[in-house]
Structure formats: C-alpha cells, structure tokens
Coordinates of C-alpha atoms in Angstrom, one line a residue:
M1 CA -13.4 10.2 -8.1
I2 CA -13.3 8.2 -4.9
S3 CA -15.2 5.1 -4.8
T4 CA -16.7 3.6 -1.5
Q5 CA -17.3 0.1 -2.3
E6 CA -15.3 -1.4 0.6
R7 CA -16.6 1.3 3.0
A8 CA -20.2 0.3 2.3
A9 CA -19.3 -3.4 2.6
T10 CA -17.7 -2.7 6.0
M11 CA -20.6 -0.6 7.2
A12 CA -23.1 -3.3 6.3
R13 CA -21.7 -5.9 8.7
P14 CA -24.2 -7.2 11.1
E15 CA -22.5 -5.6 14.2
D16 CA -22.8 -2.1 12.5
E17 CA -26.6 -2.2 11.9
S18 CA -27.5 -0.5 15.1
E19 CA -26.9 3.2 15.7
G20 CA -25.7 4.7 18.9
P21 CA -23.0 6.7 20.4
G22 CA -19.7 6.2 18.6
R23 CA -21.4 4.3 15.7
P24 CA -21.5 5.4 11.8
G25 CA -24.9 7.3 11.5
S26 CA -25.0 8.4 15.0
A27 CA -24.4 11.8 16.6
A28 CA -20.7 11.2 17.0
A29 CA -19.7 14.6 15.7
E30 CA -21.5 16.2 18.5
R31 CA -20.4 14.0 21.4
P32 CA -19.0 15.7 24.4
P33 CA -15.3 15.3 25.5
L34 CA -14.4 12.0 26.9
A35 CA -14.7 11.5 30.6
G36 CA -11.7 10.4 32.5
L37 CA -9.1 12.2 30.4
S38 CA -7.7 14.2 33.2
R39 CA -4.7 15.4 31.4
E40 CA -6.3 16.6 28.2
P41 CA -6.6 20.3 29.2
S42 CA -2.8 20.3 29.7
V43 CA -1.9 18.4 26.6
C44 CA -4.4 19.2 24.0
R45 CA -7.9 21.1 23.6
G46 CA -9.7 18.0 22.8
I47 CA -12.0 17.8 19.6
S48 CA -14.0 20.9 18.9
P49 CA -17.6 20.2 18.3
W50 CA -18.0 22.8 15.7
L51 CA -14.4 22.8 14.0
A52 CA -14.3 18.9 13.5
P53 CA -17.4 18.6 11.3
V54 CA -16.1 21.6 9.2
A55 CA -12.7 20.2 8.9
M56 CA -14.2 16.8 7.7
L57 CA -16.3 18.4 5.2
A58 CA -13.4 20.4 3.9
T59 CA -10.8 17.6 3.7
Q60 CA -13.0 14.4 3.1
D61 CA -15.5 15.9 0.6
L62 CA -13.4 18.8 -1.0
A63 CA -9.6 18.4 -0.6
L64 CA -9.1 14.7 -1.2
P65 CA -11.5 14.3 -4.3
L66 CA -10.1 17.5 -5.7
W67 CA -6.4 16.7 -5.2
F68 CA -6.3 12.9 -6.0
R69 CA -7.3 11.2 -9.3
S70 CA -8.2 8.1 -7.2
I71 CA -7.9 6.6 -3.7
T72 CA -7.6 2.9 -3.2
V73 CA -8.3 1.5 0.3
R74 CA -8.2 -2.1 1.3
G75 CA -8.2 -4.0 4.5
Q76 CA -10.9 -2.1 6.4
Q77 CA -12.3 -5.4 7.6
F78 CA -9.1 -5.5 10.0
L79 CA -10.1 -2.3 11.7
P80 CA -11.5 -2.8 15.2
L81 CA -14.7 -0.8 15.7
H82 CA -14.5 -1.1 19.6
G83 CA -12.1 -0.8 22.4
P84 CA -8.6 0.8 21.9
V85 CA -6.4 0.6 18.9
L86 CA -3.1 1.9 17.7
L87 CA -2.8 2.7 14.0
A88 CA 0.7 2.4 12.8
P89 CA 1.0 3.8 9.3
T90 CA 4.0 4.4 7.1
H91 CA 4.7 8.1 6.5
K92 CA 4.9 9.1 2.9
A93 CA 3.5 12.6 2.8
R94 CA 1.6 15.2 4.7
W95 CA -1.5 13.9 3.0
D96 CA -1.2 10.9 5.2
A97 CA -3.0 12.7 8.0
L98 CA -6.1 13.3 5.8
L99 CA -6.1 9.9 4.2
L100 CA -6.2 8.1 7.6
P101 CA -9.5 9.6 8.7
H102 CA -10.8 8.8 5.2
A103 CA -10.0 5.3 5.8
A104 CA -10.6 4.7 9.4
G105 CA -12.3 7.9 10.8
R106 CA -15.9 8.7 11.9
R107 CA -17.5 7.9 8.7
V108 CA -16.1 4.4 8.6
S109 CA -15.6 3.4 12.3
G110 CA -17.7 5.9 14.1
R111 CA -14.9 7.5 16.0
D112 CA -11.9 10.0 15.4
C113 CA -8.3 9.5 14.7
R114 CA -6.3 11.0 17.4
F115 CA -2.9 11.9 16.3
M116 CA 0.3 11.9 18.2
V117 CA 2.4 14.4 16.4
T118 CA 5.9 16.1 16.6
V119 CA 6.3 19.4 18.6
D120 CA 7.2 21.3 15.2
E121 CA 3.8 20.2 13.7
M122 CA 2.0 22.2 16.6
Q123 CA 3.3 25.5 15.6
G124 CA 1.6 28.4 14.2
L125 CA -1.9 28.4 12.4
Q126 CA -1.4 24.6 11.8
G127 CA -0.9 24.0 15.3
W128 CA -4.0 26.1 16.3
F129 CA -6.1 23.7 14.3
L130 CA -4.4 20.5 15.3
Q131 CA -4.9 21.3 18.9
R132 CA -8.5 21.6 18.3
L133 CA -8.8 18.3 16.3
G134 CA -7.6 16.0 19.0
C135 CA -3.9 16.1 18.1
F136 CA -1.3 16.3 20.8
A137 CA 2.5 16.8 20.6
V138 CA 5.3 14.7 21.8
N139 CA 9.0 15.5 21.9
Q140 CA 10.7 12.7 20.0
L141 CA 14.0 13.2 21.9
R142 CA 12.6 13.7 25.4
P143 CA 8.9 12.7 25.5
S144 CA 7.2 14.3 28.5
L145 CA 5.5 12.1 31.0
A146 CA 2.2 13.9 30.6
S147 CA 2.2 13.2 26.8
L148 CA 2.7 9.6 27.4
R149 CA 0.2 9.3 30.2
Y150 CA -2.3 11.2 28.1
A151 CA -1.7 8.7 25.2
V152 CA -2.5 5.9 27.6
E153 CA -5.6 7.6 28.9
L154 CA -6.9 7.7 25.3
L155 CA -6.4 4.0 24.9
E156 CA -8.0 3.3 28.4
A157 CA -11.0 5.3 27.1
G158 CA -11.2 3.0 24.0
E159 CA -9.8 5.7 21.6
Q160 CA -8.2 5.3 18.1
L161 CA -4.6 6.6 18.4
V162 CA -2.5 7.2 15.3
V163 CA 1.4 7.0 15.7
F164 CA 3.7 7.2 12.8
P165 CA 6.5 4.8 13.9
E166 CA 9.1 6.2 11.6
G167 CA 9.0 9.6 13.1
R168 CA 9.5 11.4 9.8
I169 CA 8.3 11.5 6.3
R170 CA 10.1 9.0 4.0
R171 CA 9.5 9.7 0.3
E172 CA 12.1 7.2 -1.1
P173 CA 10.8 3.7 -1.9
A174 CA 12.9 2.0 0.9
V175 CA 12.0 -0.4 3.7
P176 CA 10.8 1.8 6.7
R177 CA 13.1 2.1 9.6
L178 CA 11.0 2.5 12.9
Q179 CA 11.7 4.0 16.2
Q180 CA 10.6 2.1 19.3
G181 CA 8.3 4.6 20.6
L182 CA 5.1 2.9 19.6
A183 CA 6.1 -0.4 21.0
R184 CA 7.0 1.2 24.3
L185 CA 3.7 2.9 24.4
A186 CA 1.9 -0.3 23.9
L187 CA 3.9 -1.9 26.7
L188 CA 3.2 1.1 28.8
A189 CA -0.6 0.5 28.3
A190 CA -0.2 -3.1 28.8
S191 CA 1.4 -2.4 32.2
K192 CA -1.7 -0.5 33.1
G193 CA -3.9 -3.4 32.2
V194 CA -4.8 -2.2 28.6
Q195 CA -4.2 -4.6 25.8
V196 CA -4.0 -2.6 22.6
P197 CA -4.1 -4.1 19.0
V198 CA -1.8 -2.5 16.6
V199 CA -3.0 -2.2 13.2
P200 CA -0.2 -1.7 10.7
V201 CA -0.9 0.3 7.6
G202 CA 0.9 0.9 4.3
I203 CA 0.5 4.1 2.3
A204 CA 1.6 4.8 -1.3
Y205 CA 1.3 7.7 -3.8
S206 CA 2.0 7.4 -7.5
H207 CA 4.3 10.4 -7.2
S208 CA 6.6 10.8 -4.4
L209 CA 5.5 14.3 -3.8
A210 CA 1.8 13.3 -3.9
L211 CA 1.3 16.0 -6.7
P212 CA -2.4 16.9 -7.9
C213 CA -4.1 14.1 -9.8
A214 CA -1.7 11.5 -8.2
R215 CA -3.1 8.1 -7.3
A216 CA -3.1 7.3 -3.6
A217 CA -3.4 4.0 -1.9
L218 CA -3.9 2.8 1.8
H219 CA -3.8 -0.8 3.0
L220 CA -4.7 -1.9 6.5
G221 CA -3.2 -5.1 7.8
A222 CA -4.4 -7.7 10.5
P223 CA -4.0 -6.4 14.2
M224 CA -0.9 -7.4 16.0
Q225 CA -0.2 -7.8 19.8
I226 CA 2.9 -6.9 21.5
Q227 CA 4.2 -9.9 23.7
G228 CA 6.6 -9.8 26.6
E229 CA 8.0 -6.9 28.6
G230 CA 11.0 -4.6 28.5
R231 CA 13.5 -3.5 25.8
E232 CA 13.8 -6.8 24.1
A233 CA 10.0 -7.1 23.7
A234 CA 9.9 -3.6 22.2
K235 CA 12.8 -4.4 19.9
V236 CA 11.2 -7.7 18.6
F237 CA 7.7 -6.2 18.1
T238 CA 9.2 -3.1 16.2
A239 CA 11.0 -5.5 13.9
Q240 CA 7.7 -7.4 13.3
L241 CA 5.9 -4.2 12.8
A242 CA 8.4 -2.9 10.3
A243 CA 8.1 -6.2 8.3
A244 CA 4.3 -5.9 8.2
M245 CA 4.4 -2.2 7.2
T246 CA 6.7 -2.9 4.5
V247 CA 4.4 -5.7 3.1
L248 CA 1.4 -3.4 3.3
E249 CA 3.2 -0.4 1.6
S250 CA 4.3 -2.8 -1.1
Q251 CA 0.7 -4.0 -1.7
A252 CA -0.6 -0.3 -1.7
A253 CA 2.3 0.7 -4.2
E254 CA 1.3 -2.4 -6.5
S255 CA -2.4 -1.4 -6.5
I256 CA -1.6 1.8 -8.1
G257 CA 1.0 0.5 -10.6
L258 CA 4.2 1.0 -8.8
P259 CA 6.9 -1.7 -7.9
S260 CA 7.0 -3.3 -4.4
L261 CA 9.5 -2.4 -1.8
P262 CA 12.7 -4.1 -1.9
G263 CA 12.9 -7.2 0.4
S264 CA 9.0 -7.4 0.8
C265 CA 6.7 -10.3 -0.2
P266 CA 3.5 -8.3 -1.4
G267 CA 1.4 -11.4 -2.0
V268 CA 1.3 -12.4 1.8
L269 CA -0.2 -10.4 4.7
Q270 CA 1.7 -10.0 7.9
D271 CA -0.5 -12.7 9.6
G272 CA 1.0 -15.4 7.3
G273 CA -2.2 -15.9 5.2
P274 CA -3.0 -14.9 1.7
E275 CA -4.6 -11.6 1.0
P276 CA -8.3 -12.1 1.8
S277 CA -10.7 -12.5 -1.0
G278 CA -13.9 -10.4 -1.2
A279 CA -12.1 -7.3 0.0
P280 CA -13.4 -4.8 -2.5
D281 CA -11.0 -2.1 -4.0
Q282 CA -12.0 1.6 -3.6
S283 CA -10.2 2.5 -6.8
P284 CA -12.5 3.9 -9.5

C-alpha cells in the first residue's frame, strides 16, 4: 500500500490552499496546450487531454500500487510549485518514469513532468504513447538544435522538465557518472534570461531489477543553481550535482534497508544541512 502522509502535508501548505490553473485540485488535466511553444508540433505532440488522465489512472492508481510493496517519498518540500524547474534523478529502472510523476506530478505540484528521453525510447508503441504524454526525444551524441530550443521553451513557460543526467539505466550500486547535458541546458536557459533551479533526486529499489513486491524509494533534495558560464561552469556544476544525487540515492537506499552508496555521506543533504525534521515518510 502506498501511504500519502507527506503528500498531504505538502498540499496543506498555505500557498497551496487556493485552487486555480496549474494547482492541485484544479482542472489541470484539461488545460489547453501551452501558448508560446512554437516548436512543439515539430518536436512532440504535447499532452493529450484524454490520454493523460487515463495514463495517470493506469499508472498511479493501478500499476504502482499493484507492483510495489511500498513506495517511500521524502523531500517534497523542496519541490518548487511555480516557475521553471529541472528534475535531475538517478536512473535505476524504467519504473523511474512512473515514480517521478507519483512524487512530483499533477497530484502533488499541479503540473506535469515533461520528460527528455533518448531517441530509442520514442520508437514503436511506446513512442506513440510518450509523444502524446509530453515527452520528446534528444539524440545524446548529436542533440538537435530544435530539441534543445524546445527544452528551453518549456522552461521559459515555467514547466517542470525531467532529464536523467546519467543518460542510461545504472542498476549496480555505484556512484552515478553524469554527462554534462543537463548543465549545458541550464546554461543555455540562463543565457536566455531563465534561471532554472535544478532539483536532484535519488531513487532506489530493494531489488536491482525492481521485481514485483519490491520496495521503492525516491528522495528529492534542495534546489541547486548553476553559476558562471562556459565549459568550466558546466563541469563544476555536474560534479556538484553528482555528489548531491549520490547522497540522495544513499538516503533512499537506507530508507528501504539497503546499504548506502560507496563514498557518500547519507546523513547530510547536499545543501550542507542535516536532513530536515518533520518530513513525513510515505512508507507504510
């Protein structure tokens, strides 16, 4: 069973009490396509107003509760509810793409998770669905200018964009090795006048293959901001982000009874402070 203690605590904050477009409890599921996304038709099909609610029901209310014995979510107080945000999760299994909307999607933040995915993931029947659920592809070796500009447009529109900085699934318990694509995207957005907070996320499963009846955990960390310009700034930020993601994945692992990652310090969040008290656990 999936507990919702922390989600309820997050939703009860004063700034969340009023309903309106893009807020929990509003008609967010029926909102029209975002204005100003001039490249959307050429890059993706946006978010289908009929498929998105069906997919949410099928994944959040059926697939996740039936597959996992428990899901622990912590750190939702770090999730910005307004303005652009980049979510930077570790990549442990294909289930990650369902856990992230569970922890940060419409029912929590009032807005969708828009995913940047690899070209291979947009093939066949899976690609048909992903194209209609707000996902768009990027070639990791040679990213197209249209895809990068579309990502910046999403951020300019105040959307929540998910990018897996590792670029691949890592099942082994090792320190994540990140590519610099997310940092470069944040720098590109900054060059357009869009300052984007980057929220590191650690994900862990009690079984490396996320088998049925496994336990899952997802920990969000304090938002980070990239500083400076150019390649050196991207390199420095990528190293800082990797350290934060390592800590958070270690915390997620420990919350479901697994050892922390080597070289991490699980008792401290990436902002240098202790893990906040009063952050309820979503485990049963």
